[in-house]
Coordinates of C-alpha atoms in Angstrom, one line a residue:
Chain U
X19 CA -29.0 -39.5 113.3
X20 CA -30.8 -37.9 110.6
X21 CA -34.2 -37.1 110.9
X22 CA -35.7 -37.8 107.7
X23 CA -38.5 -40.3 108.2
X24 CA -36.6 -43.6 107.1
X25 CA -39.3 -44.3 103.8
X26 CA -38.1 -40.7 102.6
X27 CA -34.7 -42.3 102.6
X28 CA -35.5 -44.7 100.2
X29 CA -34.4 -44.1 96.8
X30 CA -36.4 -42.9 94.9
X31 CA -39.3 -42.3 97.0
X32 CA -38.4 -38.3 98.0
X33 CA -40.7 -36.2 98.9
X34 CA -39.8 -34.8 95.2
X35 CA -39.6 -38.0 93.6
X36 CA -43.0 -38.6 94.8
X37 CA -44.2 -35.2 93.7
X38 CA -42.8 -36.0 90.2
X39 CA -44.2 -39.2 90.0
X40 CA -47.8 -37.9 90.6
X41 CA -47.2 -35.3 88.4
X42 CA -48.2 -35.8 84.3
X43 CA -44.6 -36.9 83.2
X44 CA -42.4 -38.2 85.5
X45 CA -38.6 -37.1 84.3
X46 CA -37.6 -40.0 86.0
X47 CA -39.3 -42.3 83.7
X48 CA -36.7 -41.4 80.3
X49 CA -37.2 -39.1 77.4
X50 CA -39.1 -41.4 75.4
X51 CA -41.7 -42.2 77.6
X52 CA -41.9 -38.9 78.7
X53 CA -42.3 -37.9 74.6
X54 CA -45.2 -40.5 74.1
X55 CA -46.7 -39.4 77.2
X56 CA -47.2 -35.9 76.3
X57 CA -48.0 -37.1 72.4
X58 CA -51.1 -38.5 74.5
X59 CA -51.8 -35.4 76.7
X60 CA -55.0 -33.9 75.2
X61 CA -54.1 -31.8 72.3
X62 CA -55.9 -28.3 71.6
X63 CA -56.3 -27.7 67.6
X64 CA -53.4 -25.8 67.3
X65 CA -51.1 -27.9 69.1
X66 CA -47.4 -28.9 67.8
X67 CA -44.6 -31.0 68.5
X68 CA -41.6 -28.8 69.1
X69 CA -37.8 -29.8 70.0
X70 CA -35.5 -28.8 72.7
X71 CA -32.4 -30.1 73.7
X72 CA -33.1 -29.5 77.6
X73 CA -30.3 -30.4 79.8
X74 CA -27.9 -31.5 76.9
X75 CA -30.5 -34.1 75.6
X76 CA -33.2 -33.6 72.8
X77 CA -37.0 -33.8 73.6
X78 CA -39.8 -33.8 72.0
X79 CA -42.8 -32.4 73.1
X80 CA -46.3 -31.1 72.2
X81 CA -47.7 -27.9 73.3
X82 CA -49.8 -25.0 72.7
X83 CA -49.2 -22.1 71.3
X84 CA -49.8 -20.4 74.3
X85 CA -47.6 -22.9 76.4
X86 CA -44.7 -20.8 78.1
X87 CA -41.3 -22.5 78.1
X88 CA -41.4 -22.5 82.3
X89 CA -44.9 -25.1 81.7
X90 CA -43.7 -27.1 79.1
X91 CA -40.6 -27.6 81.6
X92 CA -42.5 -28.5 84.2
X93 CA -46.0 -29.7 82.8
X94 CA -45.1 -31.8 79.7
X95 CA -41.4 -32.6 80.8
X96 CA -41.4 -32.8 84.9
X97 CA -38.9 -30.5 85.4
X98 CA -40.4 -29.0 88.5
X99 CA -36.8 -27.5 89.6
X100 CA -37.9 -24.5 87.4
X101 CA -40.0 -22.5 89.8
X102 CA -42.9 -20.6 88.9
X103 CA -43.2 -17.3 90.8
X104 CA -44.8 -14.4 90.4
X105 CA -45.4 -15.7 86.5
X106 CA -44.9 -11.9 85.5
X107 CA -41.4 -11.9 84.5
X108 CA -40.6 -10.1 87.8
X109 CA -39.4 -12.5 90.2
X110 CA -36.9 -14.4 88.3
X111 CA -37.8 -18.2 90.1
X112 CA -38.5 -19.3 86.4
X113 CA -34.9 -18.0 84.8
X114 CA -33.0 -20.9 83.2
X115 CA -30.5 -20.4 80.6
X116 CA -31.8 -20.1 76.7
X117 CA -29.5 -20.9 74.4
X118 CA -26.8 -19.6 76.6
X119 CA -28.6 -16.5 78.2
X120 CA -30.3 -16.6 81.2
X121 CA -34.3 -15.4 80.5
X122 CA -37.7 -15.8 82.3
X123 CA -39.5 -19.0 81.1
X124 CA -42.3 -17.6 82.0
X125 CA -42.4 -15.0 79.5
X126 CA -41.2 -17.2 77.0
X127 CA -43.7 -19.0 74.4
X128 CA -42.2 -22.6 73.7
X129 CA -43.1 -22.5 70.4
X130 CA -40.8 -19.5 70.6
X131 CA -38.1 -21.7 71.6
X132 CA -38.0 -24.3 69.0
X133 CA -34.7 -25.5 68.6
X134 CA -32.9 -24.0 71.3
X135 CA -31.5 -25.4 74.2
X136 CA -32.2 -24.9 77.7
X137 CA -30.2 -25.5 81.0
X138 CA -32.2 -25.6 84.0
X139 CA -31.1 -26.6 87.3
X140 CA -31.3 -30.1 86.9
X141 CA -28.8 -29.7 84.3
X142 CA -26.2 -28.7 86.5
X143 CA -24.9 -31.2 88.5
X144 CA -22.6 -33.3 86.7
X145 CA -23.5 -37.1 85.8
X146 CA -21.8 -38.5 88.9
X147 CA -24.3 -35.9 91.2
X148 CA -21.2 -33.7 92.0
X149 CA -23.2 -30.5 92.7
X150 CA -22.5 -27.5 90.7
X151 CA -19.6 -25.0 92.5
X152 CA -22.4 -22.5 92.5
X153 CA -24.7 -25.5 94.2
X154 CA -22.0 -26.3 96.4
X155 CA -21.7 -22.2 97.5
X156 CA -24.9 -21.6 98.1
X157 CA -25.6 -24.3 99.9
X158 CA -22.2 -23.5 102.3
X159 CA -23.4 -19.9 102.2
X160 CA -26.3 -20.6 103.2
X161 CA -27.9 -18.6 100.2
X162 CA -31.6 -19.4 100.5
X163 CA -34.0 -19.8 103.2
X164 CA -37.7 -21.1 101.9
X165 CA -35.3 -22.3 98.8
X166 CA -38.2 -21.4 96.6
X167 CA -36.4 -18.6 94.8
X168 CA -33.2 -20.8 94.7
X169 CA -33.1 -22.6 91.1
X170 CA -33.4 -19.3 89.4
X171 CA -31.0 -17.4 91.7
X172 CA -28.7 -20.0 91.0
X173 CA -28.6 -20.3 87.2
X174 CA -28.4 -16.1 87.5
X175 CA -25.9 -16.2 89.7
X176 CA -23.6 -18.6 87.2
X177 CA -25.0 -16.3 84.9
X178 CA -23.6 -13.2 86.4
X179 CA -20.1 -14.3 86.5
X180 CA -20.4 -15.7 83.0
X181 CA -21.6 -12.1 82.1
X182 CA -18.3 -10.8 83.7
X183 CA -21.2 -8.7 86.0
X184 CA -19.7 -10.0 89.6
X185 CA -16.5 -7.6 90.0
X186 CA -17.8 -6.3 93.1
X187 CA -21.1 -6.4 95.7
X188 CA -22.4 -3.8 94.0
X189 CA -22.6 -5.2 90.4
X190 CA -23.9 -8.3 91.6
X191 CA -26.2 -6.7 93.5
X192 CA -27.5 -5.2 90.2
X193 CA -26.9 -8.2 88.1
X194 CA -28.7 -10.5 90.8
X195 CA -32.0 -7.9 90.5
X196 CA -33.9 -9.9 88.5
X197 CA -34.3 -12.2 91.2
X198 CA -36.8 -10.8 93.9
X199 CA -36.9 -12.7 97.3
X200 CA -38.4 -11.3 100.2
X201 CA -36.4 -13.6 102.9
X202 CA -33.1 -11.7 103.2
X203 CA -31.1 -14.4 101.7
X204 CA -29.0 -11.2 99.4
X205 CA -26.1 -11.2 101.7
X206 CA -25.6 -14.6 101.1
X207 CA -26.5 -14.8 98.1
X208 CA -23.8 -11.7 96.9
X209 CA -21.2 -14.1 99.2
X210 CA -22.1 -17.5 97.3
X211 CA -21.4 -15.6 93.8
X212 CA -17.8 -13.8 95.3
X213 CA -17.0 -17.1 96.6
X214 CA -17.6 -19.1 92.8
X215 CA -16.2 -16.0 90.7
X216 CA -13.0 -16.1 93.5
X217 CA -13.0 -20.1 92.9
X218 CA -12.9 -19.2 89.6
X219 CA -10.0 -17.1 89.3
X220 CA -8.0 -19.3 91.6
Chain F
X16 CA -54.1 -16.9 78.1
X17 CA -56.3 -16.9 75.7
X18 CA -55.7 -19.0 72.8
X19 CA -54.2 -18.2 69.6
X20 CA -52.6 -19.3 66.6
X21 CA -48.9 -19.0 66.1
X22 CA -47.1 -19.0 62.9
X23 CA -43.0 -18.4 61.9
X24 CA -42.5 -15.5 59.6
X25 CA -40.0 -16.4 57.0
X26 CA -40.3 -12.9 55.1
X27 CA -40.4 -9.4 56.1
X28 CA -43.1 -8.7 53.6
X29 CA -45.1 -12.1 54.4
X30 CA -44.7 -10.6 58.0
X31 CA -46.6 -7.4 57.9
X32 CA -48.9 -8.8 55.3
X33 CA -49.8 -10.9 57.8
X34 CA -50.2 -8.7 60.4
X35 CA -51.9 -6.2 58.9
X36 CA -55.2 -8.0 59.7
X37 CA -57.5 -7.1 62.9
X38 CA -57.1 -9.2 65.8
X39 CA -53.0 -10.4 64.5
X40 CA -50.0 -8.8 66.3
X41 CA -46.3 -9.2 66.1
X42 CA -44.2 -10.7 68.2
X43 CA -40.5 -11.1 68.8
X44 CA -38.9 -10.6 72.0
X45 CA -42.4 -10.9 74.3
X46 CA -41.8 -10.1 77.3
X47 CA -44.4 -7.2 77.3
X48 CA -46.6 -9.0 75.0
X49 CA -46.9 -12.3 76.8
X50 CA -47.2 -10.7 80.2
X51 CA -50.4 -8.7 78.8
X52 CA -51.6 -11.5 77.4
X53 CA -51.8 -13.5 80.7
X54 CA -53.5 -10.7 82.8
X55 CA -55.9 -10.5 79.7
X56 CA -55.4 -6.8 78.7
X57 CA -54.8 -8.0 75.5
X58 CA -55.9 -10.9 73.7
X59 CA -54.3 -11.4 69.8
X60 CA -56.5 -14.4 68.0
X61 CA -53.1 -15.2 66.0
X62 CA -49.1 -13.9 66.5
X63 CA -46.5 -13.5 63.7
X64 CA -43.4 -14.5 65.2
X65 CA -40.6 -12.3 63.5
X66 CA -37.4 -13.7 65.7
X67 CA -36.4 -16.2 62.8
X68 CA -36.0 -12.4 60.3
X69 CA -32.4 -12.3 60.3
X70 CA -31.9 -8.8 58.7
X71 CA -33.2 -7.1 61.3
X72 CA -31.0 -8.6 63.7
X73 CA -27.8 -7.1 64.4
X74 CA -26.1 -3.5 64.6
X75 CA -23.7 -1.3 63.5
X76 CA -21.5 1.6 65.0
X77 CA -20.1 3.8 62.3
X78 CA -18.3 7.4 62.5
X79 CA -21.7 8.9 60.9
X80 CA -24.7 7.0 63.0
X81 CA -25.5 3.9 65.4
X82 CA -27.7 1.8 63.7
X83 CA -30.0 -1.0 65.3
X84 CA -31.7 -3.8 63.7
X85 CA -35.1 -4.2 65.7
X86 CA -34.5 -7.7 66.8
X87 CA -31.1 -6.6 68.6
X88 CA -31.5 -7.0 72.4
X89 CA -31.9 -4.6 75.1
X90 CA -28.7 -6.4 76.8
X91 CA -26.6 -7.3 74.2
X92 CA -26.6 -3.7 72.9
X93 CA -26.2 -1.9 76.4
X94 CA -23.5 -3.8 76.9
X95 CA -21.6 -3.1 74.0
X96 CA -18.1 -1.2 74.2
X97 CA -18.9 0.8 70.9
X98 CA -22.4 2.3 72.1
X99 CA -21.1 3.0 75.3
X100 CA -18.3 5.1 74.1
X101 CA -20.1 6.7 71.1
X102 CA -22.9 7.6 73.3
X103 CA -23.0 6.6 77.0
X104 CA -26.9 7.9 77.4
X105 CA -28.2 4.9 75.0
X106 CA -26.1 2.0 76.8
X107 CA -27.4 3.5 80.4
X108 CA -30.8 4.0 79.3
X109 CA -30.6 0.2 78.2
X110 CA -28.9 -1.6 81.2
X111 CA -31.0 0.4 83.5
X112 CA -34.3 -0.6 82.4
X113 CA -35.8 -3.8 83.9
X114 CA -33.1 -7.2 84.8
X115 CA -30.6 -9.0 83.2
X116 CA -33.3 -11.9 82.4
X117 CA -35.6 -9.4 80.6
X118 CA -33.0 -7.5 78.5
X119 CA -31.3 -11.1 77.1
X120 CA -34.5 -11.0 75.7
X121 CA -36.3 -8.0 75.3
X122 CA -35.8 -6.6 71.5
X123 CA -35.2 -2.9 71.0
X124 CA -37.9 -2.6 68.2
X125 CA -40.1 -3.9 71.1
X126 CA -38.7 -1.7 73.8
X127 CA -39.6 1.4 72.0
X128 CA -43.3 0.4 71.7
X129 CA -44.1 -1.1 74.8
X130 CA -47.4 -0.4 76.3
X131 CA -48.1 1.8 79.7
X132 CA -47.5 0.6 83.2
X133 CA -50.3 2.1 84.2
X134 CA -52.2 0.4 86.5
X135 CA -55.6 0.6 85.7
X136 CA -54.6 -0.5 82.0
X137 CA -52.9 -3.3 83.4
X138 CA -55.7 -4.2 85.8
X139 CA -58.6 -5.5 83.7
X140 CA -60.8 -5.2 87.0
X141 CA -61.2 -1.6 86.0
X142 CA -63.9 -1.4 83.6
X143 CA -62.6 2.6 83.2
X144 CA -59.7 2.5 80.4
X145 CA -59.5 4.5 77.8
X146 CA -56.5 3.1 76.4
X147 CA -57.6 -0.6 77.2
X148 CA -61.5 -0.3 76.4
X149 CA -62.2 3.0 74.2
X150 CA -64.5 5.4 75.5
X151 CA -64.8 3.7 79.1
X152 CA -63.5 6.4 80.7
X153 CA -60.1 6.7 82.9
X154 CA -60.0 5.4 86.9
X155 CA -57.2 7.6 87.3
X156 CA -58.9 11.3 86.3
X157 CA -62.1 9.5 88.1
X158 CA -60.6 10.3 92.1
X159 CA -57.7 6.9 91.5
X160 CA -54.4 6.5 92.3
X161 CA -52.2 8.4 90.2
X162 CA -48.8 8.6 91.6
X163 CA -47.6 6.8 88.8
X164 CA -49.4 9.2 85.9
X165 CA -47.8 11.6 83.5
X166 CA -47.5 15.5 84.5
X167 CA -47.1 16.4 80.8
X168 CA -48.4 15.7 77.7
X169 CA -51.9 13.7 79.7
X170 CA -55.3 14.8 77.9
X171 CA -59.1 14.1 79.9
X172 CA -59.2 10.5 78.5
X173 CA -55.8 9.9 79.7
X174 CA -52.6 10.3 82.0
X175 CA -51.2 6.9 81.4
X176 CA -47.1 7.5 81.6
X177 CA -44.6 6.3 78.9
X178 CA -42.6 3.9 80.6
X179 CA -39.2 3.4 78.5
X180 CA -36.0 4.6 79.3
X181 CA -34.2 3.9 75.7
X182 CA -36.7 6.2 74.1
X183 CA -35.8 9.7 75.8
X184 CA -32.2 8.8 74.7
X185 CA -32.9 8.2 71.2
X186 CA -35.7 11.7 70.9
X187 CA -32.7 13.6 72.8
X188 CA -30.6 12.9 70.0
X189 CA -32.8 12.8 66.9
X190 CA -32.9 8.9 66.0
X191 CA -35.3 7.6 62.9
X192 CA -36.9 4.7 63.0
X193 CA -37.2 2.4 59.9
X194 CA -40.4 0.6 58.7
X195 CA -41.4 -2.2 56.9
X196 CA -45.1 -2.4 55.8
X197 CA -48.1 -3.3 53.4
X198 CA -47.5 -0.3 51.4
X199 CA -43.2 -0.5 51.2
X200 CA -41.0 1.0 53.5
X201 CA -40.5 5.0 55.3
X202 CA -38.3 6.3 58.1
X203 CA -39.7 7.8 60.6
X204 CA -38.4 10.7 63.0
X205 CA -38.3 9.1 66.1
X206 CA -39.8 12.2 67.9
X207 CA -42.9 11.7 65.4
X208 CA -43.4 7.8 66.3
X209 CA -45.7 8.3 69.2
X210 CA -49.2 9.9 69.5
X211 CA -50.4 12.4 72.2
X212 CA -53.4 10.8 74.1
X213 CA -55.5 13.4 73.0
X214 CA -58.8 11.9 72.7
X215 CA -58.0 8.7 71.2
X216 CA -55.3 7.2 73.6
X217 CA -56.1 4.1 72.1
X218 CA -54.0 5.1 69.2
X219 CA -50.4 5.5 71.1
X220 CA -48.1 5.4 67.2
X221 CA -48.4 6.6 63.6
X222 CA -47.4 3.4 62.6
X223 CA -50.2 1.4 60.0
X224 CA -51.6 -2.0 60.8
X225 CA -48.8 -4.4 59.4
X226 CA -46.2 -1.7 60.1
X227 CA -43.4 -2.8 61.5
X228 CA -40.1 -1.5 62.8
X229 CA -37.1 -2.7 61.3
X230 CA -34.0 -0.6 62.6
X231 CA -33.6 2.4 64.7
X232 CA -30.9 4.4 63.4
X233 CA -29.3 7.1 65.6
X234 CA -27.2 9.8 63.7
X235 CA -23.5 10.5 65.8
X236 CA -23.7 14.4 67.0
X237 CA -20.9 15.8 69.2
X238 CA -23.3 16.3 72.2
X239 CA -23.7 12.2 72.3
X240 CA -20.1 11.7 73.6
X241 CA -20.8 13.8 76.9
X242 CA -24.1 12.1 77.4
X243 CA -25.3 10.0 80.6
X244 CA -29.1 9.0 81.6
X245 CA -30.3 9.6 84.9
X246 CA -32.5 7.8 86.5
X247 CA -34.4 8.2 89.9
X248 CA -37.1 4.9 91.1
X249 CA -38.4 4.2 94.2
X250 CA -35.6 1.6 94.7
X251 CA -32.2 1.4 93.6
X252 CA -32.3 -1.5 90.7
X253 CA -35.1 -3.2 88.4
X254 CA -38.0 -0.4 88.5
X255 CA -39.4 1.7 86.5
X256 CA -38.4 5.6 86.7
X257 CA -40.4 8.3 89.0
X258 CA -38.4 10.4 86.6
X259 CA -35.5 10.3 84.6
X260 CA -33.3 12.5 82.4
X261 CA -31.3 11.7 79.2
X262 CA -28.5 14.1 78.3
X263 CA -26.3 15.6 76.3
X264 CA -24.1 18.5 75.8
X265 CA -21.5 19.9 73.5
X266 CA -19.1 22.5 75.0
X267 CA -17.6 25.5 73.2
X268 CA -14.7 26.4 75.6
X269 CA -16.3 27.6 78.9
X270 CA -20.0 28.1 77.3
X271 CA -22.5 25.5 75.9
X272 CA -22.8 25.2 72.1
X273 CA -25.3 22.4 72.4
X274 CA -27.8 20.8 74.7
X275 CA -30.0 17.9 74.6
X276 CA -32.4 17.0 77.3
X277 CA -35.1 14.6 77.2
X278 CA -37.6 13.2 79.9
X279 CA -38.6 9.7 81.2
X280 CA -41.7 8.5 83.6
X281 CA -43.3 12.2 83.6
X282 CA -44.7 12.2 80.1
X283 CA -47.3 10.4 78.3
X284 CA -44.7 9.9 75.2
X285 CA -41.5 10.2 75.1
X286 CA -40.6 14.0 75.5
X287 CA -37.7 16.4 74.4
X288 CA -37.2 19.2 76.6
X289 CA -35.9 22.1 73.9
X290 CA -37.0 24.8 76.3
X291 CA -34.3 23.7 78.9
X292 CA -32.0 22.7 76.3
X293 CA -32.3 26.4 75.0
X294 CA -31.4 28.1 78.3
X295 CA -28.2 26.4 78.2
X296 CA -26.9 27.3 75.2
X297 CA -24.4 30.1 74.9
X298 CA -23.6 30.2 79.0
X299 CA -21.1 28.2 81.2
X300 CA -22.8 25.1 82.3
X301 CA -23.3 26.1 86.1
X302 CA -24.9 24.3 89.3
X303 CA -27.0 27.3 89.2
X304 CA -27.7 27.4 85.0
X305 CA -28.6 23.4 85.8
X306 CA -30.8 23.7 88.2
X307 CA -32.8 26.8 85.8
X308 CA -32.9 24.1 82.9
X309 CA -34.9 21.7 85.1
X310 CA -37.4 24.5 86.8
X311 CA -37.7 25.0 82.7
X312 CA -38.6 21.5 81.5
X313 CA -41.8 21.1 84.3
X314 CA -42.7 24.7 83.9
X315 CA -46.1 23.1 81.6
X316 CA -46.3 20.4 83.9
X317 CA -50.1 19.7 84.4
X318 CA -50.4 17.3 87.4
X319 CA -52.8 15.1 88.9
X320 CA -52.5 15.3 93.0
X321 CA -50.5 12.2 93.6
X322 CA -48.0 12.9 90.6
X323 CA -47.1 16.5 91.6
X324 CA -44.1 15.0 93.5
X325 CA -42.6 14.6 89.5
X326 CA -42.0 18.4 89.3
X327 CA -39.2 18.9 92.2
X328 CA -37.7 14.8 91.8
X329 CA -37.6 15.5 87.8
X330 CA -36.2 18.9 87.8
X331 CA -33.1 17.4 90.3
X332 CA -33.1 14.9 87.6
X333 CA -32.4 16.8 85.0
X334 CA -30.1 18.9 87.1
X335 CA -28.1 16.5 88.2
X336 CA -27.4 14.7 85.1
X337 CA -26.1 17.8 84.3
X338 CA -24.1 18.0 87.0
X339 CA -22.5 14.7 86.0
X340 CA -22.4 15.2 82.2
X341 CA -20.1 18.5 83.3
X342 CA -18.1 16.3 85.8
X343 CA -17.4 13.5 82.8
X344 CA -16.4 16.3 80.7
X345 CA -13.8 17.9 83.2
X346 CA -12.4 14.5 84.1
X347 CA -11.1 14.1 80.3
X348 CA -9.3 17.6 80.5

C-alpha cells in the first residue's frame, strides 16, 4: 500500500501542484493565462515583454531588466522545477539548457534571453509522461538524495553526453562540476550518466 | 539587484558611445557582472548589452596568429581542435577555469577583465576596500585573511589577486588585444592591459570609459606548440588557482632556445616571469634547471602571512609544468 495520504493522490492536488497553484502563475493553468497574468503583475518603469519558447512552446512574459532567466522561470512562468541554489552561479540547481547549451539561469538577465529557447526539466519528459532516459537512470541509480540539486544535475548530465564529455568517470566527474551537492549522491550520479551514454551507444 | 536600465546595442560605435557615460557598463556574457550586481559590489544605473554585435563573435586559427572575437566563449573556444593543437596552454587555461555552465556562457573579452575574488571586495560588509570604495582602506593589510592575496605585484592600498587563468596564457605568449572606443580604434599589448594597484587599485585597465575589447589576437610562436597550463586549487575541479603556471618552450636540439612562463593566482595582474624564462635559455631543460626557474619567478615575492604558502606550491607549479611540457615534447620523438 502506498503511503501517500490518499488526497495527495488526487490529480492534481500534489504537494507540487498545490505549491504551483499558490504560487503567482500556475503552469498548469495554459500559456495564455499565464501571459495575461504576468501582463497584470505590477510592472516597474522599465519593464518589457520578452519571448521565449520554453519547453518547445512560445511565451510571453514581462520582466525587469534586472529579472534573471531562473525568476522569470519560476516567478512569472511557474516553472518551479528550476531550482534556485546558491543564486551565485556556483551550484548549478538553476542550469537548464539555453539555446542548446546548458548555463546558470541565475546569472542570466532574461532580457538577455530574448528569443531564445530554453529546456528545463519539465521539458523533458515526453507528451505521454514517459520520463526522460536520463530521469529514468537517475531515478534507478538512485542519483539524488534531498533531490534538490536534481533538475540541474539532470539537464547537465544530458548535457555532458551531448558534449561528448562522459568517456570515462573522470571526465564526467569534471564535466558534472558545475553542479555542487553536498549529499554524496556523485557516485551515482557518475553511474546514472555511464548508464544513458552506454544506452546510448547500444 | 539594484535596478537599471537595459538597452540592445545594434552598433559597435552606438555601443561605446553609450557606455562611455558614468554609472553605464557593458555587458555580454555576465556571469561576473550579474553575480556582482546581486551581492551589491557594483551597482550600473544602465547596461549596454553587446551579445547581439556579430563581428565580434567568432574566431580564427591561421598559420601566422589565433584570433578571437570578444564575444567567443570560454567553452566553445577551449574546446576547439585547432587551439588545442596550435597551442595547448590557451585551450587548458580555458576548460580549466570555472564549469561547463559558466564557460557556455562566459565571453573571452569578459574573461580577461573580470574583477578580483577577493573577499573583502566581494563582501560589501567590509567598509575597508580600496578597490570597491576608494580610499577606505584594505581589510586584508588591516590584520584579515589573506590566504587568498597576491605575493607579487600587491601595493599598501592593495593585495587583491588576479583571478583568470586565460590571461597568463595569452601574456606568456605576447597576445594584443583590440579596441573599439569614443575616439576610434588601438591594439593593445596584452601585457600593457592591466594596471598595478599602486595607489589607485580602483583603476585595474588602461582601457577609456566606452573602450571596449573587440578581439584578442594571439601571434603563433614555436614555443606555443610545446605549451600546457598548470594549475594547482584547493580541490581537484571548478576553483580558482592557489597558483598556476602557463608554459612554453622551444627546443634547440638538447638546449632551450625559448621559454615562456607566466603566473596565475599569485599576482595582482597577470604576470610574465622573464627572469625564469631567461635561466632556461641556452641549457638542457632538466628536473634540476626546472625547479631553479621556479625558485626564480617568487624570488620578489612580497607576501602577506597567510599567502606565503604561494612561494613553494607556485615554484612546483612552474616546475612541474616544465616537467610535463619536456615529457610532451619527448613523447613526439
Amino acid at each position: 500500500m502506498s503511503k501517500v495520504p490518499p488526497d495527495l493522490r488526487r490529480p492534481g492536488v500534489s504537494r507540487r501542484g498545490f505549491l504551483q497553484g499558490s504560487s503567482v502563475v500556475a503552469g498548469s493553468l495554459g500559456m495564455a493565462v499565464g501571459a495575461a497574468q504576468a501582463q497584470e503583475a505590477p510592472a516597474s518603469a522599465d519593464a518589457r515583454t520578452i519571448t521565449l519558447t520554453v519547453n518547445g512552446k512560445a511565451r510571453h512574459l514581462s520582466v525587469e531588466p534586472r529579472t534573471t532567466l531562473v525568476e522569470a522561470l519560476r516567478d512569472t512562468l511557474g516553472l518551479t522545477g528550476t531550482k534556485i541554489g546558491c543564486n551565485q552561479g556556483q551550484c548549478g540547481a538553476c542550469t537548464v539548457l539555453l539555446d542548446g547549451t546548458r548555463v546558470n539561469s541565475c546569472l542570466t538577465l532574461a532580457v538577455m534571453a530574448e528569443g531564445s529557447e530554453v529546456v528545463t526539466v519539465e521539458g523533458l519528459a515526453d507528451p505521454t509522461g514517459d520520463l526522460h532516459p536520463m530521469q529514468t537512470a537517475f531515478a534507478e541509480n538512485d542519483a539524488f538524495q534531498c533531490g534538490y540539486c536534481t533538475p540541474g544535475q539532470i539537464l547537465s548530465a544530458i548535457a555532458c553526453i551531448d558534449e561528448g564529455h562522459a568517456t570515462d568517470a573522470a571526465e564526467i566527474r569534471e564535466y558534472m562540476s558545475g553542479n555542487l551537492c553536498r549529499c554524496g549522491a556523485y557516485l551515482n550520479i557518475v553511474a546514472a550518466v555511464e548508464q544513458v551514454r552506454d544506452a546510448q551507444k547500444g | 539587484m539594484k535596478s537599471f536600465t537595459y538597452t540592445k546595442a545594434d552598433s559597435l560605435p552606438a555601443a561605446s558611445d553609450a557606455a562611455a557615460t558614468a554609472g553605464t557598463r557593458i555587458i555580454a556574457g555576465g556571469t561576473t557582472m550579474v553575480d556582482l550586481m546581486k551581492i551589491g559590489v557594483i551597482g550600473p544605473d544602465a547596461l549596454v548589452d553587446i551579445t547581439g554585435l556579430d563581428a565580434l563573435d567568432g574566431y580564427e586559427v591561421t598559420a601566422d596568429q589565433l584570433r578571437f572575437g570578444a564575444l567567443s566563449k570560454m567553452g566553445t573556444v577551449g574546446a576547439d581542435a585547432q587551439v588545442v593543437e596550435a597551442c595547448p596552454a590557451l585551450s587548458e587555461s580555458l576548460w580549466k577555469a570555472a564549469s561547463p555552465q559558466l564557460r557556455n556562457a562566459a565571453t573571452l573579452g569578459g574573461n580577461i577583465l573580470q574583477h578580483t575574488r577577493c573577499p573583502y571586495f566581494r563582501d560589501t560588509a567590509y567598509a575597508q576596500c580600496n578597490k570597491r570604495t576608494p580610499g577606505s582602506g584594505c581589510a586584508a593589510l588591516s590584520g584579515g585573511e589573506t590566504t587568498l592575496h597576491a605575493i607579487l605585484g600587491g601595493s599598501s592600498a592593495c593585495v587583491a589577486m588576479y583571478p583568470g587563468d586565460f590571461a597568463q596564457a595569452l601574456i606568456a605568449f605576447d597576445a594584443v588585444v583590440e579596441t573599439r572606443g569614443p575616439g576610434g580604434t588601438r591594439t593593445i599589448p596584452f601585457a600593457d592591459l592591466h594596471l598595478l594597484p599602486a595607489d589607485t587599485p580602483q583603476t585595474e585597465t588602461v582601457l577609456e570609459p566606452g573602450e571596449i575589447v573587440t578581439a584578442i589576437v594571439v601571434p603563433i610562436i614555436p614555443a606555443m606548440a610545446n605549451s600546457t597550463y598548470l594549475k594547482a586549487r584547493d580541490r581537484e575541479s571548478y576553483a580558482f588557482a592557489s597558483a598556476s603556471a602557463a608554459v612554453g618552450i622551444e627546443m634547440d636540439g638538447e638546449t632551450v632556445r625559448d621559454a615562456r612562463i607566466a603566473l596565475g593566482g599569485v599576482a595582482s595582474v597577470p604576470w610574465r616571469a622573464k627572469a625564469a624564462e631567461d635561466s632556461l635559455k641556452g641549457k638542457p631543460l632538466t628536473e634540476e634547471a626546472a625547479r631553479e626557474a621556479g625558485r626564480i619567478a617568487f624570488e620578489d615575492a612580497e607576501p602577506l602571512e597567510g599567502s606565503a604558502y604561494k612561494i613553494a606550491l607556485g615554484a612546483d607549479v612552474v616546475a612541474g609544468a616544465l616537467m610535463e611540457v619536456k615529457s610532451r615534447i619527448g613523447g613526439q620523438n
